[in-house]
Coordinates of C-alpha atoms in Angstrom, one line a residue:
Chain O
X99 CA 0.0 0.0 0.0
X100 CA 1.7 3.1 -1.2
X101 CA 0.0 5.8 0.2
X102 CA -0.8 4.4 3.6
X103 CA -1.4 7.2 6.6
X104 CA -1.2 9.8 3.4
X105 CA -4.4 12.1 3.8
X106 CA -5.4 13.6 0.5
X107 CA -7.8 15.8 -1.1
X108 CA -9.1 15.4 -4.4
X109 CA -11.3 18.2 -6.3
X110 CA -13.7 16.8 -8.4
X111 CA -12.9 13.6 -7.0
X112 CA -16.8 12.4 -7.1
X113 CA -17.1 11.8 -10.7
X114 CA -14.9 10.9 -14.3
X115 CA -11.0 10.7 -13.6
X116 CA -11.4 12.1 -10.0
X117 CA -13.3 9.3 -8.8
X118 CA -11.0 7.0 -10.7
X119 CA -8.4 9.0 -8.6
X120 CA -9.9 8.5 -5.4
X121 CA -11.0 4.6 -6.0
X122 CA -7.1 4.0 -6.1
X123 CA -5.9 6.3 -3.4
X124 CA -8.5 4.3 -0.8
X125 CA -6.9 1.2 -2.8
X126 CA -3.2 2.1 -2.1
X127 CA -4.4 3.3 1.7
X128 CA -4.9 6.7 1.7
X129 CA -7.5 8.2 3.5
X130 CA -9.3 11.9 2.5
X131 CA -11.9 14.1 1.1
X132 CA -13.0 14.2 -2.5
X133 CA -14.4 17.4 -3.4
X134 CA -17.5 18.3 -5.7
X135 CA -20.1 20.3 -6.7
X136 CA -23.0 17.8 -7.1
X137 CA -24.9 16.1 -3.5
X138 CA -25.9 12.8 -5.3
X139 CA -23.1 12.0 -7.7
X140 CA -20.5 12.5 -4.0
X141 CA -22.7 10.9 -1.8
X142 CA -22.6 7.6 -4.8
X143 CA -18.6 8.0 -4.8
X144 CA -18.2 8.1 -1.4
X145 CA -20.1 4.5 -0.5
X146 CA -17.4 2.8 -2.7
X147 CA -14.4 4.6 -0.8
X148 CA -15.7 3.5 2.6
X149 CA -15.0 5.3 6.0
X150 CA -11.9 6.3 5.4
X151 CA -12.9 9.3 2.8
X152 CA -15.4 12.4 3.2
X153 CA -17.4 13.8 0.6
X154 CA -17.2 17.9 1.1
X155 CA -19.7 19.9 -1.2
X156 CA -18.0 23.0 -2.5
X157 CA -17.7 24.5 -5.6
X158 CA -13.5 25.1 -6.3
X159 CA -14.6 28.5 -8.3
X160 CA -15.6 29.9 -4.7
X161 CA -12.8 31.0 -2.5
X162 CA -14.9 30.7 0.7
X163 CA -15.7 27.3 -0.4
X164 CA -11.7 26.5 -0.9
X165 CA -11.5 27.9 2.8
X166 CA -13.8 25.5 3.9
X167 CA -12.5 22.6 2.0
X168 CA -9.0 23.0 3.6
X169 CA -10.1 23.8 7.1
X170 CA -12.5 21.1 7.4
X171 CA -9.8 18.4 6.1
X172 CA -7.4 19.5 8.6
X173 CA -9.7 19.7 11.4
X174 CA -11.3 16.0 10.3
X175 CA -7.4 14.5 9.4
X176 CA -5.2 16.6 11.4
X177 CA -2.7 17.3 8.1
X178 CA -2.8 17.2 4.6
X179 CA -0.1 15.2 1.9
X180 CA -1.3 15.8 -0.8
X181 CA -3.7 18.0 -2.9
X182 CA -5.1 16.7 -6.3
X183 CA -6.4 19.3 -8.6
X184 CA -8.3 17.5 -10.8
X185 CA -11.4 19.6 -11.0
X186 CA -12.0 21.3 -14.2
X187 CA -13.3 20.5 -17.7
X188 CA -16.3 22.6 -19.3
X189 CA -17.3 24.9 -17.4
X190 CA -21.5 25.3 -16.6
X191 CA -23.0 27.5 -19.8
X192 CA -20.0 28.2 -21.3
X193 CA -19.0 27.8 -25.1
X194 CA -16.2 26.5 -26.2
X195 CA -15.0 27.8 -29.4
X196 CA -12.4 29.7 -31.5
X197 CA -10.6 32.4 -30.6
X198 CA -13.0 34.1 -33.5
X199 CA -16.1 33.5 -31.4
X200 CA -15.4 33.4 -27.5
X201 CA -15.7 36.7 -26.1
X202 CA -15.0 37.9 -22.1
X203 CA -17.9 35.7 -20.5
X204 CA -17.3 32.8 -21.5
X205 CA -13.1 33.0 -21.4
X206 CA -14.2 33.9 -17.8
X207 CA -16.0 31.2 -16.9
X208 CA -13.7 28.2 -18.8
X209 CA -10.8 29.8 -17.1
X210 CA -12.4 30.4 -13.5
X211 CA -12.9 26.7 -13.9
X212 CA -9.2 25.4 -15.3
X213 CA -7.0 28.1 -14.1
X214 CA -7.7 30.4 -11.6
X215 CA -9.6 27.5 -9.3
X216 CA -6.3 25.3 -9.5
X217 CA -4.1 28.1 -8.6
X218 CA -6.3 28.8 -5.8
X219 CA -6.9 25.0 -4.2
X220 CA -3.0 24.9 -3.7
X221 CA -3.0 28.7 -2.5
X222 CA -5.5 27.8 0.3
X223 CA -4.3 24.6 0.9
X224 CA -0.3 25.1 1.4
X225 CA -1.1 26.5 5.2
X226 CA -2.4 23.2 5.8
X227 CA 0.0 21.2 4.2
X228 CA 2.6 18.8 5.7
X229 CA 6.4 19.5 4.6
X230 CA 7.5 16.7 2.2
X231 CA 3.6 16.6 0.5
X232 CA 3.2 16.3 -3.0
X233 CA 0.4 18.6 -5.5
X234 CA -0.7 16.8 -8.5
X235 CA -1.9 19.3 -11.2
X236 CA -4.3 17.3 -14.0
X237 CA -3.8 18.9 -17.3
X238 CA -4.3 18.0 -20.9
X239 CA -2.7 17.0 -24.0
X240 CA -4.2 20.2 -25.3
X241 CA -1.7 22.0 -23.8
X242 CA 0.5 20.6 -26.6
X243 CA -1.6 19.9 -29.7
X244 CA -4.6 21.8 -31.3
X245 CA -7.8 20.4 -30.7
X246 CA -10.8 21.5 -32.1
X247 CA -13.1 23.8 -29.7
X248 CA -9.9 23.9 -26.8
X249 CA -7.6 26.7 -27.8
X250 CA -8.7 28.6 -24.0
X251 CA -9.2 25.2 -22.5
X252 CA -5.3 23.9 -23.4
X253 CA -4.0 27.4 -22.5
X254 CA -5.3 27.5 -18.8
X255 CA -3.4 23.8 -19.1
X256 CA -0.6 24.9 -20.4
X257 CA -0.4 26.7 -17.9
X258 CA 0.1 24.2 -14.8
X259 CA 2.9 22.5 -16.6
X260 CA 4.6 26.5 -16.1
X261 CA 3.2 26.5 -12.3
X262 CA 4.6 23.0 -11.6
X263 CA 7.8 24.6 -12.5
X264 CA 7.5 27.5 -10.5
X265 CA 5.8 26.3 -7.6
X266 CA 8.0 23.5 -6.8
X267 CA 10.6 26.3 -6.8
X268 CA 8.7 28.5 -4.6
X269 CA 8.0 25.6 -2.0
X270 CA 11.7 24.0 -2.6
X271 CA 12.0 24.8 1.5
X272 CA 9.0 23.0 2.3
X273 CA 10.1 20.5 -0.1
X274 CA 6.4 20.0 -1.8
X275 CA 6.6 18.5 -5.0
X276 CA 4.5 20.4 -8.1
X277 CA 3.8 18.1 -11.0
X278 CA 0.9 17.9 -13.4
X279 CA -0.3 14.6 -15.1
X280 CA -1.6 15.0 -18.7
X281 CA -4.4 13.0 -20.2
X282 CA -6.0 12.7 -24.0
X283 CA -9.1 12.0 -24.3
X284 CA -10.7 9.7 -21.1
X285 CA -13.7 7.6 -21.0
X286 CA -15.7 9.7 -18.4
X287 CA -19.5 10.9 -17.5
X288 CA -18.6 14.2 -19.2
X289 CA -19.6 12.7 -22.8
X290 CA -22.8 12.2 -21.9
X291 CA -23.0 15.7 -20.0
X292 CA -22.4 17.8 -22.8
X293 CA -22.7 15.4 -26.0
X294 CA -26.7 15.0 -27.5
X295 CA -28.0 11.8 -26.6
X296 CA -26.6 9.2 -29.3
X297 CA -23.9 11.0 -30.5
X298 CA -21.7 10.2 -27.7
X299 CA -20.5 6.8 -29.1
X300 CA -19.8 8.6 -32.4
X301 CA -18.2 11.6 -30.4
X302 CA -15.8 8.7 -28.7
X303 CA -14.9 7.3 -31.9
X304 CA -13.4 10.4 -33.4
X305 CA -11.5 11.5 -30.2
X306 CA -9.8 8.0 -30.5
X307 CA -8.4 8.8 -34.2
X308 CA -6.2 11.2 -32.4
X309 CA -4.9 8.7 -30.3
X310 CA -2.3 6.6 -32.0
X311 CA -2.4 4.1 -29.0
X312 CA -6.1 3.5 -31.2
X313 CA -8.2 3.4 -27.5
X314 CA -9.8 6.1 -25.5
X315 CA -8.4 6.7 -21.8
X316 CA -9.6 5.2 -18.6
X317 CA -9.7 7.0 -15.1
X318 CA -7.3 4.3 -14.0
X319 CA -5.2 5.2 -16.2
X320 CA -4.4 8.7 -14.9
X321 CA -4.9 7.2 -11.3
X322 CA -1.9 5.1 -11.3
X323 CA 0.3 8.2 -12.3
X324 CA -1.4 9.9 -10.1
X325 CA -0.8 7.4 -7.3
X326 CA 3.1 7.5 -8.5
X327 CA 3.1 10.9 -8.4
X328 CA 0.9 11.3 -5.1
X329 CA 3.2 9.0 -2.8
X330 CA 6.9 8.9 -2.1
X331 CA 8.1 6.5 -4.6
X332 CA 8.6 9.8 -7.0
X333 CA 10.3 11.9 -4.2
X334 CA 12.9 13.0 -7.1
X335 CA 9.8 13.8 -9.1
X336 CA 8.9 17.6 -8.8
X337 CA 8.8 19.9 -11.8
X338 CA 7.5 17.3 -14.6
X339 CA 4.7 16.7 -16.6
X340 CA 3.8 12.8 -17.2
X341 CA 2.0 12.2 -20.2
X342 CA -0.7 9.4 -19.9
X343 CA -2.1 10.3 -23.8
X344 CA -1.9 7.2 -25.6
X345 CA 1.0 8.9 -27.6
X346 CA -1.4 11.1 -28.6
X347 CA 1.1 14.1 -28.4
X348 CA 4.7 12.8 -29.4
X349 CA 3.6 10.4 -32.3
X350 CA 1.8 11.6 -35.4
X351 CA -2.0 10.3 -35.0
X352 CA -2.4 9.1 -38.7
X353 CA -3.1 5.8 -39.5
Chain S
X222 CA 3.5 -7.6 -6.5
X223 CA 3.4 -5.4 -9.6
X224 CA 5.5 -7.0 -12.2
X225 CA 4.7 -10.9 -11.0
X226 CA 5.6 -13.3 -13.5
X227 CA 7.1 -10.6 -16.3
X228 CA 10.2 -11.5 -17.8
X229 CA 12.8 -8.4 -18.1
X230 CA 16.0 -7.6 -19.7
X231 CA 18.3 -5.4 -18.0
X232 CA 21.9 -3.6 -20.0
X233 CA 24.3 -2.5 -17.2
X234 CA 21.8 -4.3 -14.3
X235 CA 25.6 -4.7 -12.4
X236 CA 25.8 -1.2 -10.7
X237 CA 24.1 1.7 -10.2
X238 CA 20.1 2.5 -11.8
X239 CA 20.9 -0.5 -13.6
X240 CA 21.0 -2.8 -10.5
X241 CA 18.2 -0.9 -8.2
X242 CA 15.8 -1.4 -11.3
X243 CA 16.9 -5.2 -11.2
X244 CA 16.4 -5.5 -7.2
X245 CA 13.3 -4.1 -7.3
X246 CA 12.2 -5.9 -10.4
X247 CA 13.0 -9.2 -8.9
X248 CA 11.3 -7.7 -6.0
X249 CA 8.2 -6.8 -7.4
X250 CA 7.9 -11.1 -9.0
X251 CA 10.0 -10.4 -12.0
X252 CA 12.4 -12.7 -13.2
X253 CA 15.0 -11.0 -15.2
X254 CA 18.1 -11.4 -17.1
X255 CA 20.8 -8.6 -16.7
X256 CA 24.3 -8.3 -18.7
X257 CA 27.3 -6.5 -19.0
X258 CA 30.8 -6.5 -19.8
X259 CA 32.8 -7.6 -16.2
X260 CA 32.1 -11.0 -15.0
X261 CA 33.1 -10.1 -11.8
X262 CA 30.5 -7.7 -11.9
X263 CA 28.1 -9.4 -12.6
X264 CA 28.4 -12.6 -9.9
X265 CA 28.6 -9.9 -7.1
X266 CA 25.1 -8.7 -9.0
X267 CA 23.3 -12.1 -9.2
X268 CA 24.5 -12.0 -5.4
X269 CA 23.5 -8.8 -4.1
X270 CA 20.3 -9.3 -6.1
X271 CA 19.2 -12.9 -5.0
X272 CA 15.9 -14.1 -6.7
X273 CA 15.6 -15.1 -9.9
X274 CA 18.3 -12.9 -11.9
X275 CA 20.4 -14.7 -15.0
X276 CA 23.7 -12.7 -15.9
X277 CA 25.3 -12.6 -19.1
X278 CA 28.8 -11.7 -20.0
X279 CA 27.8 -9.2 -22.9
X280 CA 28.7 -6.3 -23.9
X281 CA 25.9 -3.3 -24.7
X282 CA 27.7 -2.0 -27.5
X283 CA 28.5 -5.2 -29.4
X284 CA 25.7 -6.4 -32.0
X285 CA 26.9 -10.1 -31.8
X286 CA 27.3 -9.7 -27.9
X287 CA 23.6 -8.7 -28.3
X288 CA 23.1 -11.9 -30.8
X289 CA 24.0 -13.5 -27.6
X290 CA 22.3 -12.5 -24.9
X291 CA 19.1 -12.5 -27.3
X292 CA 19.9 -16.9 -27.5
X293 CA 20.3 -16.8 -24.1
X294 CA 16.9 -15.4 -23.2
X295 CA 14.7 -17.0 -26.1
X296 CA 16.1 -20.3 -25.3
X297 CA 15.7 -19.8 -21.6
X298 CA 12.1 -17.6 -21.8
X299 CA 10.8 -17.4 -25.4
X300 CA 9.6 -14.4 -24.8
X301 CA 10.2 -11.1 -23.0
X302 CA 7.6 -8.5 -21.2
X303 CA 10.1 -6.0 -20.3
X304 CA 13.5 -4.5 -21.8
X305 CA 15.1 -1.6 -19.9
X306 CA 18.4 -0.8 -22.0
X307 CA 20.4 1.4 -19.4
X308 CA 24.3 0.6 -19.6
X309 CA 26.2 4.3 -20.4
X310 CA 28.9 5.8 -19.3
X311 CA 29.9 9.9 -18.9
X312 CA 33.3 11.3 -20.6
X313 CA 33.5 15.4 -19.8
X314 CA 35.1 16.3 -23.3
X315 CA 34.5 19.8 -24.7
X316 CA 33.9 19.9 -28.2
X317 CA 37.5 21.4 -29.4
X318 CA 38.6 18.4 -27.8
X319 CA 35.9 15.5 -29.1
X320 CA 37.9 12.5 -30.6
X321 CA 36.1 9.8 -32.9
X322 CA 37.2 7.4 -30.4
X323 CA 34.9 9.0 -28.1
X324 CA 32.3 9.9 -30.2
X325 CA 32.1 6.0 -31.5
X326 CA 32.7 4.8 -27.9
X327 CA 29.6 7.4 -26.9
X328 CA 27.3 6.5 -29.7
X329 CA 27.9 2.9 -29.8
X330 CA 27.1 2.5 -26.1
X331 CA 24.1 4.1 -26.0
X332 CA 22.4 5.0 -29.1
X333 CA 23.4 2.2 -31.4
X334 CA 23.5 -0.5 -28.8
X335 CA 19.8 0.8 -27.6
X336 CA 18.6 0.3 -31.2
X337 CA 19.7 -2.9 -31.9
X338 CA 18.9 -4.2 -28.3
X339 CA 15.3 -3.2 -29.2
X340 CA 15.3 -4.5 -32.5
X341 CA 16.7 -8.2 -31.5
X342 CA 14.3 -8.5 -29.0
X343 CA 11.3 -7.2 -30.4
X344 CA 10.7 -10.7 -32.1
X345 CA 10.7 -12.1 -28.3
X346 CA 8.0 -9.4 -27.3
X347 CA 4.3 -9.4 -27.6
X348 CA 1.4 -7.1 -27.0
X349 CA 1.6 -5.8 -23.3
X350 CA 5.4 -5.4 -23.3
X351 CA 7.1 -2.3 -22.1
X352 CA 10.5 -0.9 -23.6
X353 CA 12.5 1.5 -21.4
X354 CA 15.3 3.7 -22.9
X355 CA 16.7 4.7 -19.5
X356 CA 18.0 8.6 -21.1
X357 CA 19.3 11.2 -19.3
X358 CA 17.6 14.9 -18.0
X359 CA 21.0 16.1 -20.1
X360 CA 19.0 15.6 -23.3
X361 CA 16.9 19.0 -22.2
X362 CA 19.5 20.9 -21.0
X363 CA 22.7 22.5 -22.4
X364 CA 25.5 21.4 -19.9
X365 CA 28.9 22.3 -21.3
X366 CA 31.2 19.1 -22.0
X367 CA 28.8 16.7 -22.7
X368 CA 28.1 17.1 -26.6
X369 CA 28.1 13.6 -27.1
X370 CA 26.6 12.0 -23.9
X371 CA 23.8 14.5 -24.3
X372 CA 23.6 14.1 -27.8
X373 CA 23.1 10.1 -27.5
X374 CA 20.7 10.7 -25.3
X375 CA 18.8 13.2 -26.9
X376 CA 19.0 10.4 -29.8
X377 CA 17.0 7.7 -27.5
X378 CA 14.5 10.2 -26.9
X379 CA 13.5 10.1 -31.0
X380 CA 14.0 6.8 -30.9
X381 CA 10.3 5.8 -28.3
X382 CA 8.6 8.3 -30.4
X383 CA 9.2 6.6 -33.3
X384 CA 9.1 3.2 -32.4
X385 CA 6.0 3.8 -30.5
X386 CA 4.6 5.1 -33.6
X387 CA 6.0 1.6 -35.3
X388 CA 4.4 0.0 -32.6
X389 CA 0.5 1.3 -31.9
X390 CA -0.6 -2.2 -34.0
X391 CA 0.8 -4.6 -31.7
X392 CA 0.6 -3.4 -28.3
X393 CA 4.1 -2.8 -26.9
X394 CA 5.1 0.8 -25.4
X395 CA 8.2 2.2 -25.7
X396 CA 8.8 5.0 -22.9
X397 CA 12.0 7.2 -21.8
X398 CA 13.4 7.2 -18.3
X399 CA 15.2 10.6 -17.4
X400 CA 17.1 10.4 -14.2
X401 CA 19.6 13.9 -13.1
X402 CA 22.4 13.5 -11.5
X403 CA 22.6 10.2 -9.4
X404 CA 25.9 9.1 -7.5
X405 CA 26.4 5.9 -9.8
X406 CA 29.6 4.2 -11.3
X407 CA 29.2 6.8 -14.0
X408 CA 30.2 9.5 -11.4
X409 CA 32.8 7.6 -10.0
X410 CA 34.7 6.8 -13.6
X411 CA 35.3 10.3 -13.7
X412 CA 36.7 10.5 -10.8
X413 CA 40.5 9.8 -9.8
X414 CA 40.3 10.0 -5.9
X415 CA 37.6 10.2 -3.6
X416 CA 38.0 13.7 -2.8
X417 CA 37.6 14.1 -6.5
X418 CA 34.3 12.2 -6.4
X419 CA 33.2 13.8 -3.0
X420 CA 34.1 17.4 -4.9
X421 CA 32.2 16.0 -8.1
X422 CA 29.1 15.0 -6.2
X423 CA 28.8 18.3 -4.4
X424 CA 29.5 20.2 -8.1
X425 CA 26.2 17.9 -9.4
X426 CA 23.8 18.3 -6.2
X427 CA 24.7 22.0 -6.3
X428 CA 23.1 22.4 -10.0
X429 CA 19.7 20.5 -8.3
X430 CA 16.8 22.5 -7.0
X431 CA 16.8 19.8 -4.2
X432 CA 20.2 20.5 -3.4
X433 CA 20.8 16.4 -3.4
X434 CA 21.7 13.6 -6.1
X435 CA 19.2 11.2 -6.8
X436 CA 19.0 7.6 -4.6
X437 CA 18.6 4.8 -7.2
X438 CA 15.9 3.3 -5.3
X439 CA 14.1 6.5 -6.8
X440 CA 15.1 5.3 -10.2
X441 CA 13.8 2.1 -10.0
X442 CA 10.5 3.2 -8.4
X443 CA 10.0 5.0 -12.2
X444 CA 10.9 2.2 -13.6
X445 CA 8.8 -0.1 -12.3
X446 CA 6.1 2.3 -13.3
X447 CA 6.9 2.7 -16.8
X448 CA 7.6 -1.5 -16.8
X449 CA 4.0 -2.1 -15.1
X450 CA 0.8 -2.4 -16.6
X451 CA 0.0 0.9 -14.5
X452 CA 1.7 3.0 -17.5
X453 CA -0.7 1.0 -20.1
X454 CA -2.1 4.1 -21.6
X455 CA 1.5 5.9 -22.0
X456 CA 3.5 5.1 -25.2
X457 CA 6.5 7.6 -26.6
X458 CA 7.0 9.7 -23.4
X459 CA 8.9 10.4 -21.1
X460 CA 9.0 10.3 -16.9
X461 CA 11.9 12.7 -15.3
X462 CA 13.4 12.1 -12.4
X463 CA 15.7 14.5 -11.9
X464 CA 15.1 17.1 -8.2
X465 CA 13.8 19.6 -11.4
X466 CA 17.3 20.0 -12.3
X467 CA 16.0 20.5 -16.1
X468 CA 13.0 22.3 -15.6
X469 CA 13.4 24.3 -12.9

């Protein structure tokens, strides 16, 4: 068990890759809080992590809610190891588009969501942090490549491969790791959030002809980097980005 | 037991990240096969390791020593899950000063010997198996003296991307491993007394945001991530372990 006595939080850890996160955390030990926005979909997570996890409602856009988040860990665990910031994706009502269309409301809301909410879950959480923890940034492989519709949405991760960077360097003295794990395209609740009914298998099937690996992602595959990255076994690990992207950004996708 | 039952091949599995990665291997339920050039070596290796470890008297840079080892493991195995090609060696040579001899002896080690490692054993692999080009952080960085280590290392890093492009049809991964600076065998070659090493060690830990070398053990704990079915999804990449010396 590799992250036994570890307490973690995970932000969106009641749904997609989160929960994926979290299943293998209670797996490898840990114990924690995953973090969400929606009552049913946390309370359904958090009877398969068993009494070793609490579910906190909170929204990671709200900076009273990331005070509450933090406190309430600290006060239930007594410390904190490490912080996943996983939460993100497409953000309530707004568009994705090109840089052509998206205009200040919606660059606002997609980047509330992917950039300024990350930034601020390890800004609120470092007080509580132990020495020696590790932050695991999720980011994207469009960070690196041009996908349709995600110009803004691989920017603000972009981004978190710069902060890994810089954080670790600002936190060298409390020796807490920074590094961000970057997925393609994962097999998650979010198709059927924001894809029409019945397109979703179609929706799948062109993602994965960017993925030369020819399969979409898993949760579980993000979760075991994220459990590498989470426990002590990458304590020379800080700084990095580890792609988990079916080879979707270093090898040419054609067939 | 994450790698129970998987068959690996280990270059330079005598000293340094070449032997953590074969403890922990062996370790974690592998049985493995390591080789390099020093059969002395290589015995205190099979002791220090226990388990199920076969060594070979082989040398990485040698295509018919690789002829070799390959008998040895299909006759043995039949088949191989994992192959970590790792054996290298440092030379501080600034360019004004490069030599062929140490260009060939750089290049051979560990770019040509990588590449026909990989391609003698490919016929041994099947779907599921997990190549490992152990690299160096060097091949992001500019660090005077080091043309051709860097360079040959740089050259591995191509060579997972393209393979694993060769490769999406039948299932095996090819993935980099970039350690820093780690106080191995390769540290102590270039040094001539062991205040020299001691000095040398200091020089390298004082270039890491951690202000430390690497321990091994961290190497192999990579490794065994890249080597494991936990890295399923990853193909062509590339997993630093370096205290951020390259990044930050």
């Amino acid at each position: 068990m590799r992250l036994k006595n570890k307490v973690a939080v995970i932000t969106g850890g009641n749904s997609g890759i989160g929960f994926g996160i979290a299943k293998e955390f209670f797996l490898e030990g840990a114990q924690g809080v995953i973090v969400g926005r929606t009552q049913e979909t946390l309370d359904s997570s958090l009877a398969q992590l068993g009494d070793s996890f609490i579910a906190i409602k909170a929204d990671v856009t709200n900076q009273e809610d990331l005070d509450r988040v933090f406190k309430q860990t600290h006060e239930k665990f007594g410390k904190i190891d490490i912080v996943v910031a996983n939460a993100g994706g497409a953000a309530t009502e707004a568009k994705l588009g090109s840089v052509a269309e998206i205009g200040e409301a919606d660059y606002d809301k997609t980047m509330d969501l992917n950039l300024k909410s990350v930034y601020f879950t390890i800004h609120k959480a470092l007080p509580y942090m132990n020495d020696g923890g590790s932050v695991v940034m999720i980011g994207s492989n469009a960070a690196h490549i041009g996908l349709p519709a995600l110009s803004l949405y691989g920017g603000a991760k972009a981004a978190l491969i710069a902060w890994a960077r810089g954080f670790s360097l600002d936190l060298l003295e409390r020796k807490i790791r920074f590094n961000v794990v970057s997925p393609a395209a994962i097999d998650t609740p979010v198709f059927e959030k924001f894809v029409e009914p019945g397109q979703v298998e179609a929706v799948k099937k062109q993602l994965v002809q960017g993925i030369p690996m020819g399969r979409i992602g898993q949760p579980l595959d993000v979760a075991k980097a994220v459990v590498f990255l989470g426990s002590d076994e990458s304590s020379f690990v800080l700084g990095t980005e580890i792609l988990v992207d079916g080879g979707s950004v270093n090898l040419q996708p054609f067939k | 037991m994450r790698l129970k039952n998987k068959i690996a091949v280990i270059s330079g599995g005598t000293s340094g990240i070449g032997l953590a990665i074969a403890k922990r291997f062996v370790e974690e339920g592998a049985e493995i096969f390591i080789f390099g050039r020093r059969k002395d070596a290589l015995d205190e290796a099979v002791r220090v390791i226990g388990g199920k470890v076969t060594a070979i008297q082989a040398d990485a840079s040698k295509l018919k020593d690789l002829d070799h080892v390959t008998d040895v493991v299909r006759k043995a195995k039949g088949k191989v899950d994992i192959l970590v090609s790792n054996a290298g060696f440092t030379e501080q040579v600034p360019l004004r000063e490069i030599t062929e001899d140490h260009y060939d002896r750089t290049f051979d080690l560990m770019a040509k010997g990588p590449l026909f490692l990989t391609q003698k054993m490919l016929p041994l692999m099947d779907s599921g198996g997990s190549i490992i080009l152990v690299s160096s952080a060097m091949h992001y960085m500019g660090l005077a003296n080091h043309s051709a280590y860097a360079g040959a290392k740089a050259a591995l890093r191509s060579f997972v991307r393209t393979w694993a492009a060769e490769f999406k049809g039948n299932g095996i991964r090819a993935n980099l491993l970039s350690p820093g600076p780690f106080p191995t065998a390769i540290m102590e070659a270039q040094a001539n007394t062991s205040e020299e090493l001691d000095a040398l060690q200091k020089y390298y830990a004082n270039f890491v945001p951690m202000l430390r070398l690497g321990r091994v053990e961290e190497a192999a704990a990579a490794a065994v991530f890249l080597a494991s079915d936990e890295s399923s999804f990853m193909t062509g990449s590339d997993v630093v372990v370096d205290g951020g010396i390259s990044s930050i």
